Short mmCIF file of C-alpha atoms and ligand atoms in Angstrom, two decimals:
data_model
loop_
_atom_site.label_atom_id
_atom_site.label_comp_id
_atom_site.label_asym_id
_atom_site.label_seq_id
_atom_site.Cartn_x
_atom_site.Cartn_y
_atom_site.Cartn_z
CA MET A 1 -20.15 6.30 -33.57
CA ASN A 2 -21.26 5.39 -30.07
CA VAL A 3 -18.48 5.65 -27.51
CA LYS A 4 -19.50 5.22 -23.88
CA PHE A 5 -17.91 7.25 -21.12
CA VAL A 6 -17.93 4.25 -18.76
CA ASP A 7 -18.77 0.69 -19.78
CA LEU A 8 -19.85 -1.41 -16.82
CA GLU A 9 -21.55 -3.94 -19.12
CA SER A 10 -18.22 -5.07 -20.59
CA THR A 11 -16.60 -5.15 -17.17
CA HIS A 12 -19.38 -7.26 -15.71
CA ALA A 13 -19.53 -9.55 -18.74
CA GLU A 14 -15.99 -10.66 -17.81
CA VAL A 15 -16.93 -11.65 -14.27
CA GLU A 16 -20.64 -12.36 -14.46
CA GLU A 17 -20.46 -16.06 -13.67
CA ARG A 18 -18.26 -15.59 -10.61
CA LEU A 19 -20.38 -12.67 -9.40
CA LEU A 20 -23.57 -14.69 -9.55
CA GLU A 21 -21.90 -17.65 -7.86
CA ARG A 22 -20.61 -15.60 -4.91
CA VAL A 23 -23.80 -13.60 -4.51
CA THR A 24 -25.94 -16.75 -4.59
CA GLN A 25 -23.66 -18.37 -2.03
CA SER A 26 -23.92 -15.36 0.28
CA ILE A 27 -27.71 -15.46 0.07
CA SER A 28 -27.83 -19.17 0.82
CA GLU A 29 -25.46 -18.69 3.78
CA ASN A 30 -27.51 -15.77 5.14
CA VAL A 31 -24.53 -13.44 5.52
CA PHE A 32 -25.63 -9.93 4.71
CA ILE A 33 -23.96 -7.76 7.35
CA GLY A 34 -20.38 -8.67 8.22
CA GLY A 35 -19.41 -12.27 7.61
CA CYS A 36 -16.70 -13.99 5.67
CA GLU A 37 -16.94 -12.00 2.42
CA VAL A 38 -16.49 -8.73 4.32
CA GLU A 39 -13.66 -10.14 6.43
CA GLN A 40 -11.92 -11.53 3.38
CA PHE A 41 -12.29 -8.33 1.44
CA GLU A 42 -10.99 -6.18 4.29
CA GLU A 43 -7.94 -8.39 4.64
CA ARG A 44 -7.26 -8.39 0.91
CA TRP A 45 -7.84 -4.65 0.53
CA ALA A 46 -5.44 -3.82 3.38
CA LYS A 47 -2.81 -6.03 1.77
CA PHE A 48 -3.44 -4.55 -1.68
CA CYS A 49 -2.85 -1.05 -0.27
CA GLY A 50 0.18 -2.08 1.76
CA VAL A 51 -1.36 -1.22 5.15
CA ASP A 52 -2.29 -3.29 8.19
CA HIS A 53 -5.98 -2.45 8.53
CA ALA A 54 -8.98 -1.95 6.26
CA ILE A 55 -12.50 -1.30 7.51
CA GLY A 56 -15.41 -1.71 5.11
CA VAL A 57 -17.95 1.12 5.31
CA ALA A 58 -21.07 2.20 3.44
CA ASN A 59 -19.45 4.61 0.95
CA GLY A 60 -16.42 6.82 0.37
CA THR A 61 -17.92 9.90 1.98
CA ASP A 62 -18.55 7.97 5.21
CA ALA A 63 -14.99 6.65 5.05
CA LEU A 64 -13.76 10.26 5.30
CA VAL A 65 -16.30 11.29 7.96
CA LEU A 66 -15.61 8.27 10.18
CA GLY A 67 -11.86 8.67 9.88
CA LEU A 68 -12.00 12.38 10.71
CA ARG A 69 -14.23 11.77 13.74
CA ALA A 70 -12.08 8.88 14.94
CA LEU A 71 -9.06 11.23 14.84
CA GLY A 72 -10.99 13.58 17.12
CA ILE A 73 -11.40 16.24 14.45
CA GLY A 74 -14.60 18.26 14.72
CA VAL A 75 -16.06 21.55 15.91
CA GLY A 76 -13.49 24.35 16.00
CA ASP A 77 -11.02 22.55 13.75
CA GLU A 78 -10.06 23.54 10.25
CA VAL A 79 -9.25 20.96 7.60
CA ILE A 80 -7.46 22.00 4.42
CA VAL A 81 -9.14 20.70 1.26
CA PRO A 82 -8.33 21.38 -2.40
CA ALA A 83 -11.01 23.41 -4.21
CA ASN A 84 -10.66 21.15 -7.25
CA THR A 85 -12.18 17.91 -5.99
CA PHE A 86 -15.46 16.06 -5.84
CA ILE A 87 -17.72 17.89 -3.39
CA ALA A 88 -17.77 14.83 -1.08
CA THR A 89 -14.27 15.68 0.22
CA ALA A 90 -15.59 18.97 1.59
CA GLU A 91 -18.92 17.50 2.68
CA ALA A 92 -17.11 15.03 4.91
CA VAL A 93 -15.24 17.79 6.74
CA ALA A 94 -18.44 19.75 7.38
CA LEU A 95 -20.35 16.61 8.40
CA ALA A 96 -17.64 15.84 10.96
CA GLY A 97 -18.33 19.30 12.42
CA ALA A 98 -15.09 20.89 11.25
CA SER A 99 -14.58 23.69 8.72
CA PRO A 100 -13.06 23.06 5.32
CA ARG A 101 -10.44 25.61 4.29
CA PHE A 102 -10.11 25.56 0.53
CA VAL A 103 -6.79 25.89 -1.27
CA ASP A 104 -5.93 26.05 -4.94
CA VAL A 105 -4.29 23.22 -6.90
CA ASP A 106 -1.19 22.81 -9.04
CA ASP A 107 -1.79 24.15 -12.55
CA ALA A 108 0.00 21.31 -14.37
CA THR A 109 -1.58 18.32 -12.59
CA LEU A 110 -4.68 19.93 -11.04
CA LEU A 111 -3.74 18.15 -7.80
CA THR A 112 -3.33 19.28 -4.18
CA ASP A 113 -0.11 21.29 -3.94
CA ALA A 114 2.09 20.98 -0.84
CA SER A 115 3.32 24.59 -0.85
CA LEU A 116 -0.24 25.95 -1.12
CA VAL A 117 -1.31 23.66 1.71
CA GLU A 118 1.57 24.83 3.88
CA ALA A 119 0.76 28.49 3.23
CA ALA A 120 -2.83 27.95 4.39
CA ILE A 121 -2.02 26.33 7.73
CA THR A 122 -3.24 28.29 10.77
CA SER A 123 -3.34 27.57 14.50
CA ARG A 124 -6.78 25.98 13.97
CA THR A 125 -5.63 23.57 11.25
CA ALA A 126 -6.04 19.97 12.40
CA ALA A 127 -5.54 18.13 9.13
CA VAL A 128 -5.13 18.25 5.39
CA ILE A 129 -7.02 15.99 3.01
CA VAL A 130 -4.99 15.43 -0.13
CA VAL A 131 -7.01 14.15 -3.06
CA HIS A 132 -5.48 11.74 -5.57
CA LEU A 133 -7.75 13.12 -8.25
CA TYR A 134 -8.30 11.42 -11.62
CA GLY A 135 -6.24 8.44 -10.40
CA GLN A 136 -2.95 10.31 -10.01
CA VAL A 137 -1.18 10.41 -6.64
CA CYS A 138 -0.18 13.77 -5.14
CA ASP A 139 3.45 14.49 -4.25
CA MET A 140 3.36 12.50 -1.02
CA ALA A 141 7.00 13.14 -0.13
CA ALA A 142 6.33 16.89 0.00
CA MET A 143 2.93 16.43 1.61
CA SER A 144 4.20 14.15 4.38
CA ALA A 145 6.97 16.64 5.15
CA VAL A 146 4.47 19.51 5.48
CA ALA A 147 2.13 17.51 7.73
CA GLN A 148 5.03 16.45 9.94
CA ARG A 149 6.55 19.91 10.14
CA HIS A 150 3.25 21.40 11.37
CA GLY A 151 2.00 18.46 13.40
CA ILE A 152 -1.25 18.10 11.48
CA ALA A 153 -2.97 14.90 10.38
CA LEU A 154 -2.44 13.74 6.81
CA ILE A 155 -5.52 12.22 5.20
CA GLU A 156 -5.73 10.73 1.71
CA ASP A 157 -8.91 10.89 -0.31
CA ALA A 158 -8.04 7.91 -2.52
CA CYS A 159 -11.58 7.48 -3.85
CA GLN A 160 -10.28 7.73 -7.44
CA ALA A 161 -6.93 6.04 -6.92
CA HIS A 162 -7.36 2.29 -6.34
CA GLY A 163 -3.92 0.82 -6.95
CA ALA A 164 -2.15 4.06 -7.82
CA ALA A 165 1.29 4.71 -6.33
CA TRP A 166 3.88 7.43 -5.60
CA SER A 167 7.50 6.29 -5.99
CA GLY A 168 6.38 2.68 -5.82
CA ARG A 169 4.32 3.11 -2.64
CA LYS A 170 0.57 2.64 -2.86
CA ALA A 171 -2.02 5.38 -2.50
CA GLY A 172 -3.61 4.96 0.89
CA SER A 173 -0.41 3.97 2.68
CA PHE A 174 0.93 7.47 3.41
CA GLY A 175 -1.73 9.13 5.54
CA ASP A 176 -3.01 8.71 9.07
CA PHE A 177 -5.84 7.11 7.16
CA ALA A 178 -7.14 6.97 3.60
CA ALA A 179 -10.65 6.76 2.21
CA PHE A 180 -11.75 4.63 -0.74
CA SER A 181 -15.09 4.57 -2.54
CA PHE A 182 -16.43 1.54 -4.36
CA TYR A 183 -19.16 3.46 -6.17
CA PRO A 184 -19.90 1.35 -9.29
CA GLY A 185 -18.04 3.66 -11.70
CA LYS A 186 -14.79 3.75 -9.68
CA ASN A 187 -11.79 1.66 -10.80
CA LEU A 188 -12.92 -0.94 -8.27
CA GLY A 189 -16.69 -0.70 -8.04
CA ALA A 190 -19.34 -2.62 -6.14
CA LEU A 191 -22.86 -3.36 -7.39
CA GLY A 192 -24.10 -0.38 -5.42
CA ASP A 193 -22.48 1.82 -2.77
CA GLY A 194 -19.46 0.76 -0.75
CA GLY A 195 -16.33 2.21 0.78
CA ALA A 196 -13.33 1.50 2.98
CA VAL A 197 -10.96 3.23 5.36
CA VAL A 198 -7.37 1.99 5.42
CA THR A 199 -4.86 2.82 8.14
CA GLY A 200 -1.69 1.53 9.72
CA ASP A 201 -2.91 2.56 13.19
CA LYS A 202 -4.62 -0.29 15.08
CA GLN A 203 -6.24 2.01 17.66
CA LEU A 204 -7.64 4.28 14.99
CA ALA A 205 -8.92 1.23 13.07
CA ASP A 206 -10.75 0.01 16.19
CA ARG A 207 -12.37 3.39 16.73
CA ILE A 208 -13.48 3.63 13.10
CA ARG A 209 -14.92 0.11 13.12
CA SER A 210 -16.89 0.86 16.25
CA LEU A 211 -18.05 4.31 15.04
CA GLY A 212 -19.54 2.72 11.92
CA ASN A 213 -21.29 -0.06 13.83
CA HIS A 214 -23.39 1.67 16.51
CA GLY A 215 -20.48 1.80 18.91
CA ARG A 216 -20.14 -1.98 19.18
CA GLY A 217 -16.76 -3.00 20.54
CA ALA A 218 -15.95 0.60 21.39
CA PRO A 219 -12.37 0.93 22.66
CA MET A 220 -11.93 2.15 26.24
CA GLY A 221 -12.69 5.80 26.64
CA MET A 222 -14.48 6.34 23.34
CA ASN A 223 -17.43 8.63 23.99
CA LEU A 224 -18.48 9.57 20.47
CA VAL A 225 -22.00 9.06 19.10
CA ALA A 226 -21.66 6.28 16.58
CA THR A 227 -23.67 5.54 13.47
CA ASN A 228 -24.44 2.79 10.98
CA SER A 229 -21.99 2.66 8.10
CA ARG A 230 -21.04 -0.87 7.10
CA LEU A 231 -20.02 -2.62 3.92
CA ASP A 232 -22.73 -5.12 2.91
CA GLY A 233 -21.87 -8.80 2.54
CA LEU A 234 -23.20 -8.88 -1.03
CA GLN A 235 -21.12 -5.85 -1.99
CA ALA A 236 -18.03 -7.42 -0.41
CA ALA A 237 -18.70 -10.58 -2.43
CA ALA A 238 -18.78 -8.55 -5.65
CA LEU A 239 -15.63 -6.66 -4.63
CA ASN A 240 -13.79 -9.92 -3.90
CA VAL A 241 -14.56 -11.13 -7.41
CA LYS A 242 -13.61 -7.86 -9.09
CA LEU A 243 -10.43 -7.31 -7.05
CA ASP A 244 -8.88 -10.29 -8.88
CA HIS A 245 -9.03 -8.20 -12.07
CA LEU A 246 -8.18 -4.73 -10.78
CA ASP A 247 -4.47 -4.70 -11.68
CA ARG A 248 -5.21 -5.85 -15.23
CA TRP A 249 -8.03 -3.33 -15.66
CA ASN A 250 -5.75 -0.56 -14.36
CA ALA A 251 -3.03 -1.66 -16.80
CA GLN A 252 -5.56 -1.41 -19.64
CA ARG A 253 -6.47 2.11 -18.51
CA ARG A 254 -2.77 3.00 -18.60
CA VAL A 255 -2.40 1.84 -22.20
CA ILE A 256 -5.46 3.90 -23.16
CA ALA A 257 -4.17 6.99 -21.34
CA ALA A 258 -0.78 6.67 -23.06
CA ARG A 259 -2.51 6.53 -26.44
CA TYR A 260 -4.71 9.54 -25.69
CA THR A 261 -1.59 11.43 -24.60
CA ASP A 262 0.20 10.55 -27.86
CA GLU A 263 -2.80 11.66 -29.87
CA LEU A 264 -3.58 14.87 -28.00
CA GLN A 265 -0.39 16.22 -26.42
CA GLY A 266 0.56 19.43 -28.19
CA ALA A 267 -2.64 19.64 -30.28
CA MET A 268 -3.90 23.18 -30.75
CA GLY A 269 -6.22 24.35 -27.97
CA ILE A 270 -5.96 21.13 -25.93
CA ARG A 271 -4.15 20.84 -22.63
CA VAL A 272 -3.50 17.31 -21.44
CA THR A 273 -3.20 17.04 -17.65
CA ASP A 274 0.47 16.47 -16.75
CA GLN A 275 1.64 13.26 -15.10
CA ARG A 276 4.47 13.34 -12.57
CA ALA A 277 7.28 10.86 -13.15
CA GLU A 278 6.97 9.44 -9.60
CA SER A 279 3.22 8.99 -9.95
CA HIS A 280 1.91 5.66 -11.14
CA SER A 281 -1.58 6.76 -12.13
CA VAL A 282 -4.55 4.44 -12.49
CA HIS A 283 -6.34 6.94 -14.75
CA HIS A 284 -9.77 6.88 -13.20
CA LEU A 285 -10.46 9.80 -15.54
CA PHE A 286 -8.66 11.18 -18.57
CA VAL A 287 -8.97 14.95 -18.25
CA VAL A 288 -8.06 17.61 -20.79
CA ARG A 289 -8.63 21.36 -20.62
CA VAL A 290 -10.22 23.16 -23.56
CA ARG A 291 -11.85 26.55 -24.08
CA SER A 292 -15.55 26.65 -24.99
CA ARG A 293 -15.76 23.35 -23.11
CA ASP A 294 -19.56 23.14 -23.09
CA LYS A 295 -19.79 23.72 -26.84
CA VAL A 296 -17.05 21.16 -27.50
CA ARG A 297 -18.91 18.71 -25.30
CA GLU A 298 -22.17 19.21 -27.18
CA LYS A 299 -20.47 18.60 -30.53
CA LEU A 300 -18.87 15.43 -29.18
CA ALA A 301 -22.26 14.24 -27.93
CA THR A 302 -23.73 14.87 -31.39
CA ALA A 303 -20.89 12.77 -32.83
CA GLY A 304 -21.87 9.94 -30.46
CA ILE A 305 -19.10 10.46 -27.91
CA GLN A 306 -20.07 10.61 -24.24
CA THR A 307 -17.93 12.80 -22.03
CA GLY A 308 -18.00 14.03 -18.43
CA VAL A 309 -17.02 17.11 -16.44
CA HIS A 310 -15.13 16.63 -13.17
CA TYR A 311 -16.04 19.13 -11.84
CA ASP A 312 -18.01 22.09 -13.10
CA ILE A 313 -17.86 24.13 -9.89
CA ALA A 314 -14.87 24.75 -7.64
CA CYS A 315 -15.85 23.73 -4.10
CA HIS A 316 -15.27 27.17 -2.53
CA LEU A 317 -17.84 28.65 -4.93
CA HIS A 318 -20.47 26.03 -4.19
CA PRO A 319 -23.49 27.62 -2.42
CA ALA A 320 -23.29 25.10 0.43
CA PHE A 321 -19.70 26.11 1.19
CA GLU A 322 -19.90 29.89 0.88
CA GLN A 323 -19.76 30.16 4.67
CA TYR A 324 -16.28 28.62 4.83
CA ALA A 325 -12.94 30.30 4.39
CA SER A 326 -10.74 30.31 1.36
CA ASP A 327 -7.98 32.76 0.77
CA GLY A 328 -9.77 34.85 -1.83
CA SER A 329 -9.99 33.60 -5.37
CA LEU A 330 -8.45 30.28 -6.34
CA PRO A 331 -7.71 30.90 -10.01
CA VAL A 332 -6.47 27.47 -11.13
CA SER A 333 -9.47 25.67 -9.66
CA GLU A 334 -11.88 28.28 -11.00
CA GLN A 335 -10.46 28.08 -14.51
CA ALA A 336 -10.37 24.27 -14.35
CA ALA A 337 -14.09 24.22 -13.54
CA GLU A 338 -14.70 26.05 -16.82
CA GLN A 339 -12.30 24.04 -18.95
CA VAL A 340 -12.01 20.44 -17.77
CA LEU A 341 -13.40 17.75 -20.01
CA SER A 342 -13.24 14.05 -19.17
CA LEU A 343 -12.90 11.83 -22.24
CA PRO A 344 -14.28 8.27 -22.39
CA MET A 345 -12.13 6.12 -20.07
CA HIS A 346 -12.70 2.51 -19.07
CA PRO A 347 -10.66 -0.70 -19.41
CA HIS A 348 -12.61 -1.93 -22.42
CA LEU A 349 -12.14 1.09 -24.67
CA SER A 350 -10.56 -0.09 -27.94
CA THR A 351 -7.58 1.55 -29.64
CA SER A 352 -9.77 2.47 -32.60
CA GLU A 353 -12.21 4.17 -30.24
CA VAL A 354 -9.39 6.13 -28.59
CA ILE A 355 -8.16 7.25 -32.01
CA ALA A 356 -11.66 8.18 -33.16
CA VAL A 357 -12.35 10.18 -29.97
CA SER A 358 -8.98 11.94 -30.21
CA THR A 359 -9.56 12.84 -33.86
CA ALA A 360 -13.02 14.21 -33.07
CA VAL A 361 -11.71 16.24 -30.10
CA ARG A 362 -8.86 17.70 -32.19
CA ASP A 363 -11.20 18.61 -35.06
CA ILE A 364 -13.88 20.16 -32.87
CA VAL A 365 -11.46 22.10 -30.68
CA SER A 366 -9.57 23.49 -33.65
CA ALA A 367 -12.87 24.73 -35.12
CA TYR A 368 -13.31 26.81 -31.93
CA SER A 369 -9.72 27.92 -31.63
CA GLY A 370 -10.53 31.48 -32.74
CA ASP A 371 -13.16 31.76 -29.99
CA ASP A 372 -12.61 33.83 -26.90
CA GLY A 373 -13.83 31.00 -24.75
CA ASP A 374 -17.20 32.55 -23.88
CA GLU A 375 -19.95 30.04 -23.37
CA HIS A 376 -22.70 31.64 -25.48
C1 LIG B 1 -16.34 9.13 -5.28
C2 LIG B 1 -15.60 10.10 -4.47
C3 LIG B 1 -15.90 10.34 -3.11
C4 LIG B 1 -17.10 9.81 -2.41
O1 LIG B 1 -17.42 8.52 -2.58
P1 LIG B 1 -18.93 7.98 -2.40
O2 LIG B 1 -18.71 6.51 -2.33
O3 LIG B 1 -19.71 8.42 -3.59
O4 LIG B 1 -19.45 8.55 -1.13
C5 LIG B 1 -15.06 11.19 -2.40
N1 LIG B 1 -14.02 11.80 -2.97
C6 LIG B 1 -13.72 11.63 -4.28
C7 LIG B 1 -12.54 12.33 -4.84
C8 LIG B 1 -14.51 10.79 -5.07
O5 LIG B 1 -14.21 10.64 -6.36
#
């Protein structure tokens, strides 16, 4: 057996001709920074997310940093961040000059939890970044209410949630702004790094665009040091081609996730991450929790099944973030770091592969079910 975790070859095989056409055209037209591919993509991405403005930037981390800075968040401010996320969420807060304050996540979904966020708000809190992790959208009704009640900014890290929705409304359309990454392995991936900020606020959009382009076109009164963070023309060309297929690829991921759930829900020693009824997930990752995770992973690798771990350290325990506050231990995030296992997930995974992976996971986990979960 040889089951890949992500299969970009199959994805690109579907669009190769169009990709080469658009890239060749961009080269012949000499549009590398800005230009019609970037403009077209920004317009289409805003529309796709159901917002008025999208600004292409260099990557998802920059999307968060630029948005935070454009909101005026920086030194002296605290930004609430879930401990169970990709480290980039926290990096962005620190890079903007603010302090991340880590909170635990909901045990069933492993997502940012509105009541835990509310409990962590202090007089220094300027914003919360909710993370639509694994492709599932957080409870945005509850989250919007908390942000409004306390007058703090609501930011969405939608870097794993391209096309996901909560009660029919798209991820990225709830917050003051949202950040997307087009890292190649994301549901919508470029041929290198790329990212976007989306927002309904024209003034904020203008500030972000200027901040990522050396201050060009700075709105009146903007006195921030800008930087260079732009989406390349060639990357925008690739994204324009791939965006035509995103809904179909997401639908394929949904079928695969449903099959995994059928196969694994209730199996001994395996905890499938819960899905909320209101959440229309795009299943960037299919995450289960198992004990003896590293041993299970090794056995799966030996059987020819690639897996991932997202993520093996809770952010508040990361050496780079020791200096920042969290309210003591964050047990759900800490246990998740030890137990999460991401199974192969990409639009081109076949049903027989899903069944074979599920069977292998069930067999291997049940062989360890007597274990105490220690990793030796
Ligand atoms: C990928 C990702 C990012 C950062 O995106 P880059 O494009 O790699 O900078 C941020 N947050 C989450 C949750 C991500 O998955």
